[in-house]
CSV table of C-alpha atoms in Angstrom, one decimal:
chain,number,residue,atom,x,y,z
A,14,MET,CA,0.2,-0.2,-0.1
A,15,VAL,CA,1.1,3.5,-1.1
A,16,SER,CA,1.6,5.5,2.1
A,17,ARG,CA,0.1,9.5,2.4
A,18,ALA,CA,3.7,10.4,3.7
A,19,ASP,CA,5.8,9.7,0.4
A,20,ARG,CA,5.9,12.6,-2.0
A,21,GLY,CA,6.9,10.3,-5.0
A,22,PRO,CA,5.3,11.0,-8.2
A,23,LEU,CA,4.1,7.6,-7.8
A,24,ALA,CA,2.2,8.2,-4.6
A,25,ASP,CA,1.6,11.3,-5.6
A,26,TRP,CA,-0.5,9.6,-8.6
A,27,PHE,CA,-2.0,7.3,-6.4
A,28,TRP,CA,-3.4,9.3,-3.6
A,29,THR,CA,-5.0,12.2,-5.8
A,30,ILE,CA,-6.5,9.6,-8.9
A,31,ASP,CA,-10.0,9.2,-9.2
A,32,ARG,CA,-10.0,5.7,-8.2
A,33,PHE,CA,-13.8,5.2,-8.8
A,34,PHE,CA,-13.5,6.0,-12.7
A,35,LEU,CA,-10.1,4.0,-13.1
A,36,ALA,CA,-11.9,0.9,-11.2
A,37,THR,CA,-14.5,1.5,-13.4
A,38,PHE,CA,-12.5,1.7,-17.2
A,39,VAL,CA,-10.5,-1.4,-16.0
A,40,LEU,CA,-13.7,-3.4,-15.1
A,41,LEU,CA,-15.1,-2.5,-18.6
A,42,MET,CA,-11.9,-4.4,-19.7
A,43,GLY,CA,-11.8,-7.7,-17.7
A,44,ILE,CA,-16.0,-7.2,-18.5
A,45,GLY,CA,-14.9,-7.2,-22.3
A,46,PHE,CA,-11.9,-9.7,-21.9
A,47,MET,CA,-14.8,-12.2,-20.7
A,48,LEU,CA,-16.8,-11.6,-23.7
A,49,SER,CA,-14.6,-12.2,-25.7
A,50,PHE,CA,-14.5,-15.6,-24.8
A,51,ALA,CA,-18.6,-16.2,-25.0
A,52,ALA,CA,-18.5,-14.0,-28.6
A,53,SER,CA,-15.4,-14.5,-30.6
A,54,PRO,CA,-14.8,-18.5,-31.4
A,55,PRO,CA,-17.7,-18.4,-33.5
A,56,VAL,CA,-16.7,-15.6,-35.6
A,57,ALA,CA,-13.2,-17.4,-35.1
A,58,GLU,CA,-14.3,-20.6,-36.6
A,59,ARG,CA,-16.9,-19.1,-39.3
A,60,LEU,CA,-13.2,-17.7,-40.9
A,61,GLY,CA,-11.2,-20.8,-40.6
A,62,LEU,CA,-9.1,-19.7,-37.5
A,63,ASP,CA,-8.4,-21.2,-34.1
A,64,SER,CA,-11.1,-20.5,-32.0
A,65,PHE,CA,-9.7,-18.6,-29.2
A,66,HIS,CA,-7.7,-16.6,-32.7
A,67,PHE,CA,-9.8,-13.1,-31.3
A,68,VAL,CA,-9.8,-14.3,-27.7
A,69,GLU,CA,-6.0,-14.5,-27.2
A,70,ARG,CA,-5.7,-10.6,-30.0
A,71,HIS,CA,-8.1,-9.6,-27.0
A,72,ALA,CA,-6.0,-10.0,-24.4
A,73,VAL,CA,-2.7,-8.3,-26.4
A,74,PHE,CA,-4.2,-5.5,-26.8
A,75,ILE,CA,-5.5,-4.7,-23.3
A,76,ILE,CA,-1.9,-4.6,-22.4
A,77,PRO,CA,-1.0,-1.1,-24.4
A,78,SER,CA,-4.4,-0.4,-23.8
A,79,LEU,CA,-3.6,-0.3,-19.9
A,80,MET,CA,-0.3,0.8,-20.2
A,81,VAL,CA,-1.6,3.8,-22.6
A,82,MET,CA,-4.2,4.8,-19.8
A,83,ILE,CA,-2.1,4.8,-16.8
A,84,GLY,CA,1.0,7.2,-18.6
A,85,LEU,CA,-1.6,9.4,-19.7
A,86,SER,CA,-3.2,9.6,-16.5
A,87,PHE,CA,0.2,11.3,-15.3
A,88,LEU,CA,-0.3,13.9,-17.2
A,89,THR,CA,-0.8,17.3,-16.4
A,90,PRO,CA,-4.1,19.9,-17.7
A,91,ARG,CA,-1.5,21.5,-20.1
A,92,GLN,CA,0.6,18.1,-21.3
A,93,VAL,CA,-2.7,16.9,-22.2
A,94,ARG,CA,-3.7,20.0,-24.0
A,95,ARG,CA,-0.2,19.2,-26.0
A,96,VAL,CA,-0.4,15.9,-26.4
A,97,ALA,CA,-4.1,16.3,-28.1
A,98,VAL,CA,-2.6,18.5,-30.6
A,99,ILE,CA,0.0,16.1,-31.4
A,100,LEU,CA,-2.4,13.4,-31.5
A,101,LEU,CA,-5.0,15.4,-33.4
A,102,ALA,CA,-2.5,16.5,-36.2
A,103,LEU,CA,-1.1,13.0,-36.5
A,104,SER,CA,-4.2,11.6,-36.7
A,105,MET,CA,-5.9,13.8,-39.3
A,106,LEU,CA,-2.5,13.2,-41.7
A,107,MET,CA,-3.4,9.6,-41.3
A,108,MET,CA,-6.9,10.1,-41.9
A,109,VAL,CA,-6.1,12.0,-45.1
A,110,MET,CA,-3.2,9.2,-46.4
A,111,ALA,CA,-6.6,6.2,-45.6
A,112,LEU,CA,-8.6,8.0,-48.9
A,113,PHE,CA,-5.8,7.1,-51.2
A,114,PHE,CA,-4.2,4.4,-49.7
A,115,GLY,CA,-6.3,3.2,-47.1
A,116,VAL,CA,-7.6,-0.2,-47.3
A,117,GLU,CA,-11.0,-0.4,-48.2
A,118,VAL,CA,-13.6,-2.4,-46.3
A,119,LYS,CA,-17.7,-2.2,-47.7
A,120,GLY,CA,-16.8,0.8,-49.6
A,121,SER,CA,-15.1,2.2,-47.1
A,122,ARG,CA,-11.7,3.8,-46.5
A,123,ARG,CA,-10.9,4.1,-42.7
A,124,TRP,CA,-8.0,1.7,-42.2
A,125,ILE,CA,-4.3,2.3,-43.0
A,126,SER,CA,-2.2,-1.2,-42.9
A,127,ILE,CA,1.2,-1.0,-40.7
A,128,GLY,CA,2.3,-4.8,-41.6
A,129,SER,CA,0.5,-7.0,-39.7
A,130,PHE,CA,-1.8,-4.0,-37.9
A,131,SER,CA,-4.2,-2.2,-39.0
A,132,ILE,CA,-5.3,1.1,-37.8
A,133,GLN,CA,-8.4,3.3,-38.0
A,134,PRO,CA,-6.7,6.7,-37.8
A,135,SER,CA,-10.5,8.3,-37.1
A,136,GLU,CA,-10.4,6.3,-33.8
A,137,PHE,CA,-7.7,8.4,-32.1
A,138,MET,CA,-9.3,11.6,-33.5
A,139,LYS,CA,-12.0,12.0,-31.3
A,140,PRO,CA,-10.2,12.0,-28.4
A,141,ALA,CA,-8.3,14.4,-28.7
A,142,PHE,CA,-10.0,16.5,-31.0
A,143,VAL,CA,-12.7,17.2,-28.2
A,144,VAL,CA,-9.5,18.6,-25.8
A,145,VAL,CA,-8.4,20.9,-28.4
A,146,CYS,CA,-11.8,22.4,-29.0
A,147,ALA,CA,-12.2,22.0,-25.2
A,148,TRP,CA,-9.2,24.5,-25.2
A,149,LEU,CA,-10.5,26.8,-28.3
A,150,PHE,CA,-13.5,27.0,-26.3
A,151,ALA,CA,-11.8,28.3,-23.0
A,152,GLU,CA,-9.5,30.4,-24.3
A,153,HIS,CA,-12.3,32.1,-26.5
A,154,ALA,CA,-14.2,32.5,-22.9
A,155,ARG,CA,-11.1,33.7,-20.5
A,156,GLN,CA,-10.1,36.1,-23.8
A,157,PRO,CA,-13.1,37.6,-26.6
A,158,GLU,CA,-10.8,39.0,-28.6
A,159,ILE,CA,-9.6,35.4,-29.5
A,160,PRO,CA,-11.7,33.7,-32.2
A,161,GLY,CA,-11.6,30.5,-30.0
A,162,ASN,CA,-15.3,29.6,-31.4
A,163,LEU,CA,-14.0,30.2,-34.7
A,164,PHE,CA,-11.5,28.1,-35.0
A,165,ALA,CA,-13.8,25.5,-33.1
A,166,ILE,CA,-16.0,25.6,-36.0
A,167,ILE,CA,-13.6,25.5,-38.8
A,168,LEU,CA,-11.4,22.9,-37.2
A,169,PHE,CA,-15.2,20.9,-36.4
A,170,ALA,CA,-15.5,21.1,-40.3
A,171,ILE,CA,-12.8,19.7,-41.9
A,172,VAL,CA,-12.8,16.9,-39.6
A,173,GLY,CA,-16.2,16.2,-40.4
A,174,ALA,CA,-15.4,16.6,-44.2
A,175,LEU,CA,-12.6,13.8,-43.5
A,176,LEU,CA,-14.9,11.4,-42.1
A,177,VAL,CA,-17.9,12.0,-44.9
A,178,ALA,CA,-15.3,11.4,-47.3
A,179,GLN,CA,-14.3,7.8,-45.8
A,180,PRO,CA,-17.3,7.7,-45.6
A,181,ASP,CA,-18.1,7.1,-41.8
A,182,LEU,CA,-21.6,8.9,-41.3
A,183,GLY,CA,-21.5,6.9,-37.5
A,184,GLN,CA,-18.3,8.9,-36.6
A,185,THR,CA,-20.1,12.3,-37.8
A,186,ILE,CA,-23.0,12.1,-36.6
A,187,LEU,CA,-20.6,10.5,-32.4
A,188,THR,CA,-18.0,13.3,-33.6
A,189,ALA,CA,-20.6,16.2,-34.6
A,190,ALA,CA,-23.0,15.6,-31.1
A,191,VAL,CA,-20.3,15.9,-28.8
A,192,TRP,CA,-18.8,18.8,-30.2
A,193,GLY,CA,-22.5,21.1,-30.1
A,194,GLY,CA,-22.6,19.8,-26.4
A,195,MET,CA,-19.6,21.1,-25.6
A,196,PHE,CA,-20.3,24.1,-27.7
A,197,PHE,CA,-23.6,24.7,-25.7
A,198,MET,CA,-21.2,24.6,-22.6
A,199,ALA,CA,-19.3,27.1,-23.6
A,200,GLY,CA,-22.5,29.7,-23.6
A,201,MET,CA,-23.1,29.0,-28.0
A,202,PRO,CA,-25.8,31.6,-28.5
A,203,TRP,CA,-29.2,31.0,-29.8
A,204,LEU,CA,-28.7,31.7,-33.4
A,205,TRP,CA,-26.1,29.8,-33.8
A,206,ILE,CA,-28.0,26.6,-32.5
A,207,MET,CA,-30.7,27.1,-35.0
A,208,LEU,CA,-28.0,28.0,-38.0
A,209,LEU,CA,-25.7,24.8,-37.1
A,210,GLY,CA,-29.4,22.9,-36.5
A,211,ALA,CA,-30.1,23.7,-40.1
A,212,VAL,CA,-27.2,22.2,-40.9
A,213,GLY,CA,-27.0,19.1,-39.5
A,214,VAL,CA,-30.5,18.4,-40.7
A,215,GLY,CA,-29.4,19.6,-44.3
A,216,GLY,CA,-26.3,17.2,-44.5
A,217,PHE,CA,-28.6,14.3,-42.8
A,218,ALA,CA,-30.9,14.6,-46.1
A,219,ALA,CA,-28.0,14.9,-48.0
A,220,ALA,CA,-26.3,11.5,-47.0
A,221,TYR,CA,-29.7,9.7,-47.1
A,222,TYR,CA,-30.2,11.3,-50.7
A,223,MET,CA,-26.3,11.0,-52.6
A,224,LEU,CA,-24.9,7.7,-50.1
A,225,PRO,CA,-26.9,4.1,-50.8
A,226,HIS,CA,-26.0,3.0,-48.6
A,227,VAL,CA,-26.7,5.3,-46.2
A,228,ALA,CA,-30.7,5.3,-47.3
A,229,GLY,CA,-30.6,1.4,-47.7
A,230,ARG,CA,-30.0,1.0,-43.8
A,231,ILE,CA,-32.3,3.8,-43.0
A,232,ASP,CA,-35.8,2.4,-44.9
A,233,ARG,CA,-34.6,-1.2,-43.4
A,234,PHE,CA,-35.2,0.4,-40.5
A,235,LEU,CA,-37.9,2.0,-41.0
A,236,THR,CA,-39.5,0.0,-43.0
A,237,GLY,CA,-38.1,-4.1,-42.1
A,238,GLU,CA,-37.8,-4.7,-45.5
A,239,GLY,CA,-34.3,-5.5,-47.0
A,240,ASP,CA,-31.6,-7.6,-45.4
A,241,THR,CA,-31.6,-7.1,-41.8
A,242,PHE,CA,-30.5,-10.5,-40.8
A,243,GLN,CA,-27.8,-8.7,-38.6
A,244,VAL,CA,-29.8,-6.4,-36.4
A,245,ASP,CA,-32.8,-9.5,-36.4
A,246,THR,CA,-30.8,-12.1,-34.7
A,247,ALA,CA,-29.3,-9.7,-32.5
A,248,ARG,CA,-32.3,-9.3,-31.3
A,249,GLU,CA,-33.4,-13.0,-31.3
A,250,ALA,CA,-30.6,-13.5,-28.9
A,251,ILE,CA,-31.4,-10.8,-26.5
A,252,ILE,CA,-35.2,-12.1,-25.8
A,253,ARG,CA,-33.6,-15.7,-26.0
A,254,GLY,CA,-31.4,-14.8,-23.4
A,255,ASP,CA,-34.4,-13.5,-21.2
A,256,TRP,CA,-33.9,-12.0,-17.4
A,257,PHE,CA,-30.8,-14.3,-16.3
A,258,GLY,CA,-29.6,-15.6,-19.5
A,259,GLN,CA,-28.9,-19.1,-21.0
A,260,GLY,CA,-25.3,-19.4,-19.2
A,261,PRO,CA,-21.6,-18.5,-19.9
A,262,GLY,CA,-21.1,-20.8,-23.5
A,263,GLU,CA,-24.9,-21.6,-24.2
A,264,GLY,CA,-25.7,-19.5,-26.4
A,265,ILE,CA,-26.7,-20.7,-29.6
A,266,VAL,CA,-28.2,-17.7,-31.6
A,267,LYS,CA,-24.6,-15.6,-31.3
A,268,ARG,CA,-23.0,-18.6,-33.4
A,269,ILE,CA,-24.9,-17.4,-36.8
A,270,ILE,CA,-24.2,-12.8,-35.9
A,271,PRO,CA,-21.4,-12.2,-38.1
A,272,ASP,CA,-20.1,-9.1,-36.1
A,273,SER,CA,-21.2,-10.7,-32.7
A,274,HIS,CA,-17.3,-10.2,-31.3
A,275,THR,CA,-17.5,-6.0,-32.3
A,276,ASP,CA,-20.8,-4.0,-33.5
A,277,PHE,CA,-23.3,-7.1,-31.5
A,278,ILE,CA,-21.2,-8.3,-28.3
A,279,PHE,CA,-24.2,-6.0,-26.6
A,280,SER,CA,-26.6,-8.9,-28.1
A,281,VAL,CA,-24.4,-11.8,-26.8
A,282,ALA,CA,-24.1,-10.3,-23.1
A,283,ALA,CA,-27.9,-10.8,-23.4
A,284,GLU,CA,-27.9,-13.9,-24.6
A,285,GLU,CA,-25.3,-15.8,-22.1
A,286,PHE,CA,-26.3,-13.3,-18.8
A,287,GLY,CA,-29.6,-12.0,-19.1
A,288,ILE,CA,-30.8,-8.5,-19.6
A,289,LEU,CA,-30.5,-7.3,-15.9
A,290,PHE,CA,-26.4,-8.0,-16.1
A,291,CYS,CA,-27.1,-5.7,-19.7
A,292,MET,CA,-28.8,-3.3,-17.2
A,293,LEU,CA,-25.4,-3.3,-15.2
A,294,LEU,CA,-23.5,-2.6,-18.1
A,295,VAL,CA,-26.0,0.2,-19.2
A,296,MET,CA,-25.3,1.6,-15.5
A,297,ILE,CA,-21.8,1.2,-15.4
A,298,PHE,CA,-21.6,3.9,-19.1
A,299,ALA,CA,-24.3,6.1,-17.3
A,300,PHE,CA,-21.9,6.1,-13.7
A,301,ILE,CA,-19.2,7.3,-15.9
A,302,VAL,CA,-21.1,9.9,-17.8
A,303,LEU,CA,-23.0,11.2,-14.7
A,304,ARG,CA,-19.7,11.8,-12.5
A,305,GLY,CA,-17.5,13.1,-15.2
A,306,LEU,CA,-20.6,16.0,-15.8
A,307,ASN,CA,-20.4,16.3,-11.8
A,308,HIS,CA,-17.0,17.1,-11.4
A,309,ALA,CA,-17.4,18.8,-14.8
A,310,PHE,CA,-19.9,21.3,-12.5
A,311,LYS,CA,-18.0,21.4,-10.5
A,312,GLU,CA,-14.6,22.8,-11.7
A,313,ARG,CA,-14.1,26.1,-12.0
A,314,ASN,CA,-10.9,26.0,-15.0
A,315,ASP,CA,-12.7,25.8,-18.2
A,316,PHE,CA,-10.9,24.8,-20.5
A,317,THR,CA,-10.8,21.4,-18.2
A,318,ARG,CA,-14.6,21.5,-17.6
A,319,PHE,CA,-15.5,21.5,-21.3
A,320,ALA,CA,-12.8,18.7,-21.7
A,321,VAL,CA,-13.8,16.2,-19.0
A,322,ALA,CA,-17.7,16.8,-19.9
A,323,GLY,CA,-16.8,16.3,-23.7
A,324,LEU,CA,-14.6,13.1,-23.4
A,325,VAL,CA,-17.2,11.5,-21.3
A,326,LEU,CA,-20.6,12.3,-23.3
A,327,GLN,CA,-18.0,10.5,-26.3
A,328,ILE,CA,-18.2,7.3,-24.1
A,329,GLY,CA,-21.5,8.3,-23.5
A,330,ILE,CA,-23.0,8.8,-26.2
A,331,GLN,CA,-21.0,6.0,-28.6
A,332,SER,CA,-22.4,3.5,-26.1
A,333,MET,CA,-25.8,4.2,-26.8
A,334,ILE,CA,-26.0,4.5,-30.5
A,335,ASN,CA,-24.2,0.3,-29.9
A,336,ILE,CA,-26.2,-0.6,-27.4
A,337,GLY,CA,-29.4,1.7,-29.7
A,338,VAL,CA,-28.7,-0.7,-32.9
A,339,ASN,CA,-28.3,-3.7,-30.7
A,340,LEU,CA,-31.6,-3.0,-29.2
A,341,GLU,CA,-33.1,-2.3,-33.0
A,342,LEU,CA,-33.6,1.3,-31.7
A,343,LEU,CA,-31.1,2.8,-34.0
A,344,PRO,CA,-30.6,2.0,-38.1
A,345,ALA,CA,-27.5,-0.5,-38.5
A,346,LYS,CA,-24.2,0.9,-37.8
A,347,GLY,CA,-20.7,-0.5,-36.8
A,348,MET,CA,-19.6,1.6,-34.0
A,349,THR,CA,-17.8,-0.7,-30.9
A,350,LEU,CA,-19.2,-0.7,-27.6
A,351,PRO,CA,-16.3,1.4,-25.6
A,352,LEU,CA,-13.9,-1.0,-24.2
A,353,ILE,CA,-15.7,-4.2,-24.5
A,354,SER,CA,-16.2,-4.9,-28.1
A,355,TYR,CA,-12.7,-6.9,-30.0
A,356,GLY,CA,-10.7,-4.1,-32.1
A,357,GLY,CA,-7.2,-3.3,-31.2
A,358,SER,CA,-7.5,0.7,-32.6
A,359,SER,CA,-11.3,1.2,-30.3
A,360,MET,CA,-9.6,-0.1,-27.2
A,361,ILE,CA,-6.6,1.6,-27.2
A,362,ALA,CA,-8.3,5.1,-28.7
A,363,ILE,CA,-11.0,4.8,-25.8
A,364,ALA,CA,-8.0,4.0,-23.6
A,365,VAL,CA,-6.1,7.2,-24.7
A,366,THR,CA,-9.8,8.6,-23.5
A,367,ALA,CA,-9.6,7.3,-20.3
A,368,GLY,CA,-6.2,8.2,-19.7
A,369,PHE,CA,-7.4,12.3,-20.9
A,370,ILE,CA,-10.1,11.7,-18.4
A,371,LEU,CA,-8.1,10.5,-15.5
A,372,ALA,CA,-5.3,13.0,-15.5
A,373,LEU,CA,-7.8,16.1,-16.1
A,374,THR,CA,-10.0,15.0,-12.7
A,375,ARG,CA,-7.1,14.4,-10.4
A,376,HIS,CA,-7.2,16.2,-7.4
A,377,ARG,CA,-4.5,19.0,-7.3
A,378,PRO,CA,-3.5,20.6,-4.2
A,379,GLU,CA,-1.7,23.1,-6.1
A,380,LYS,CA,-5.1,23.9,-7.9
A,381,ARG,CA,-7.2,24.2,-4.2
A,382,ALA,CA,-4.5,26.8,-2.6
A,383,GLN,CA,-5.1,28.7,-6.0
A,384,GLU,CA,-8.7,28.7,-6.0
A,385,ARG,CA,-8.1,29.5,-1.9
A,386,SER,CA,-6.5,32.5,-2.5
A,387,LEU,CA,-8.5,33.9,-5.8
A,388,PHE,CA,-11.3,33.2,-2.9
A,389,ARG,CA,-10.2,35.2,-0.2
A,390,VAL,CA,-8.6,38.0,-2.9
A,391,ALA,CA,-12.5,38.1,-4.3
A,392,SER,CA,-14.0,38.3,-1.0
A,393,GLY,CA,-11.6,41.2,1.0
A,394,VAL,CA,-9.9,38.6,3.2
A,395,PRO,CA,-6.0,39.1,3.8
A,396,ALA,CA,-3.9,37.0,3.1
A,397,GLU,CA,-2.3,34.3,5.6
């Protein structure tokens, strides 16, 4: 056990980290590894691979994810900004490269192959984009003459254009929702709200009429006609699981879900462990969002407040989209369940998000001392 009397970096980290956040993120990783035993063997067998191929790769991805999360949690807010700027620049450059040299999967160019590994740059762009936009919003709030809001709008337009070019409408909607939430917190004027809302509706309509795969998914969702095999099978798995599930390894419907280890792992969890277990998962994600927003509400620094709120919203909205697709409440969209679904890029990128959250929510004594000093000055109390 680390003593409070210790003054080393590790002791300082241990006593200032939000241990509830840390335990929750590690718990989700553990649940994801457990569910990989249930969800991935049927997929591996259909592909002619060893039954535990994806389980082993999932375990391998957990190690760097933990290292990234813990390593980033040691950073100061200023260092978080610097890392985010570098990560955003690199990920956007790789997104451009993916459009020309990336691997085409189902009509989209989102991946870059490096040796035997594939990287999805847009996953790493998301947490960096949130932090950089939070910094721009905070600078405008601190000094209105700095056009931080304008720069944030331009940055969002560039990122949105790159995502649409891939095309990846789901990530575009997720990024827009998180960015809009942060802009609203930053005091977005009602005129901007109406203007950007109109642009969003127009963009969605344009995607429907110009992108056939988007129109097809929406039409299948609204009419129930066409190829709805995957979502129908996922629903059947959830229904079969009932309240308490069929038991570990006893799922049958999961064996015919094509993406059971990624986009539809929530349905596998429902079939084998029951609806109550799935409700527990929803509560865990809700806890992350509510605790993060509580931190943001108490935070006096604008940058930290906007960044923490945006990062937890990103996790919350992404999990909501994934679960909504599994429950047939939303049109089918390839989006992973954070820290649970299989996928190296997704898991490590969410670990980056978690590391930023842990770094920005640490209890820093120097920050409290500064706040007490400012309060004394504002109250006219002489310094001690």
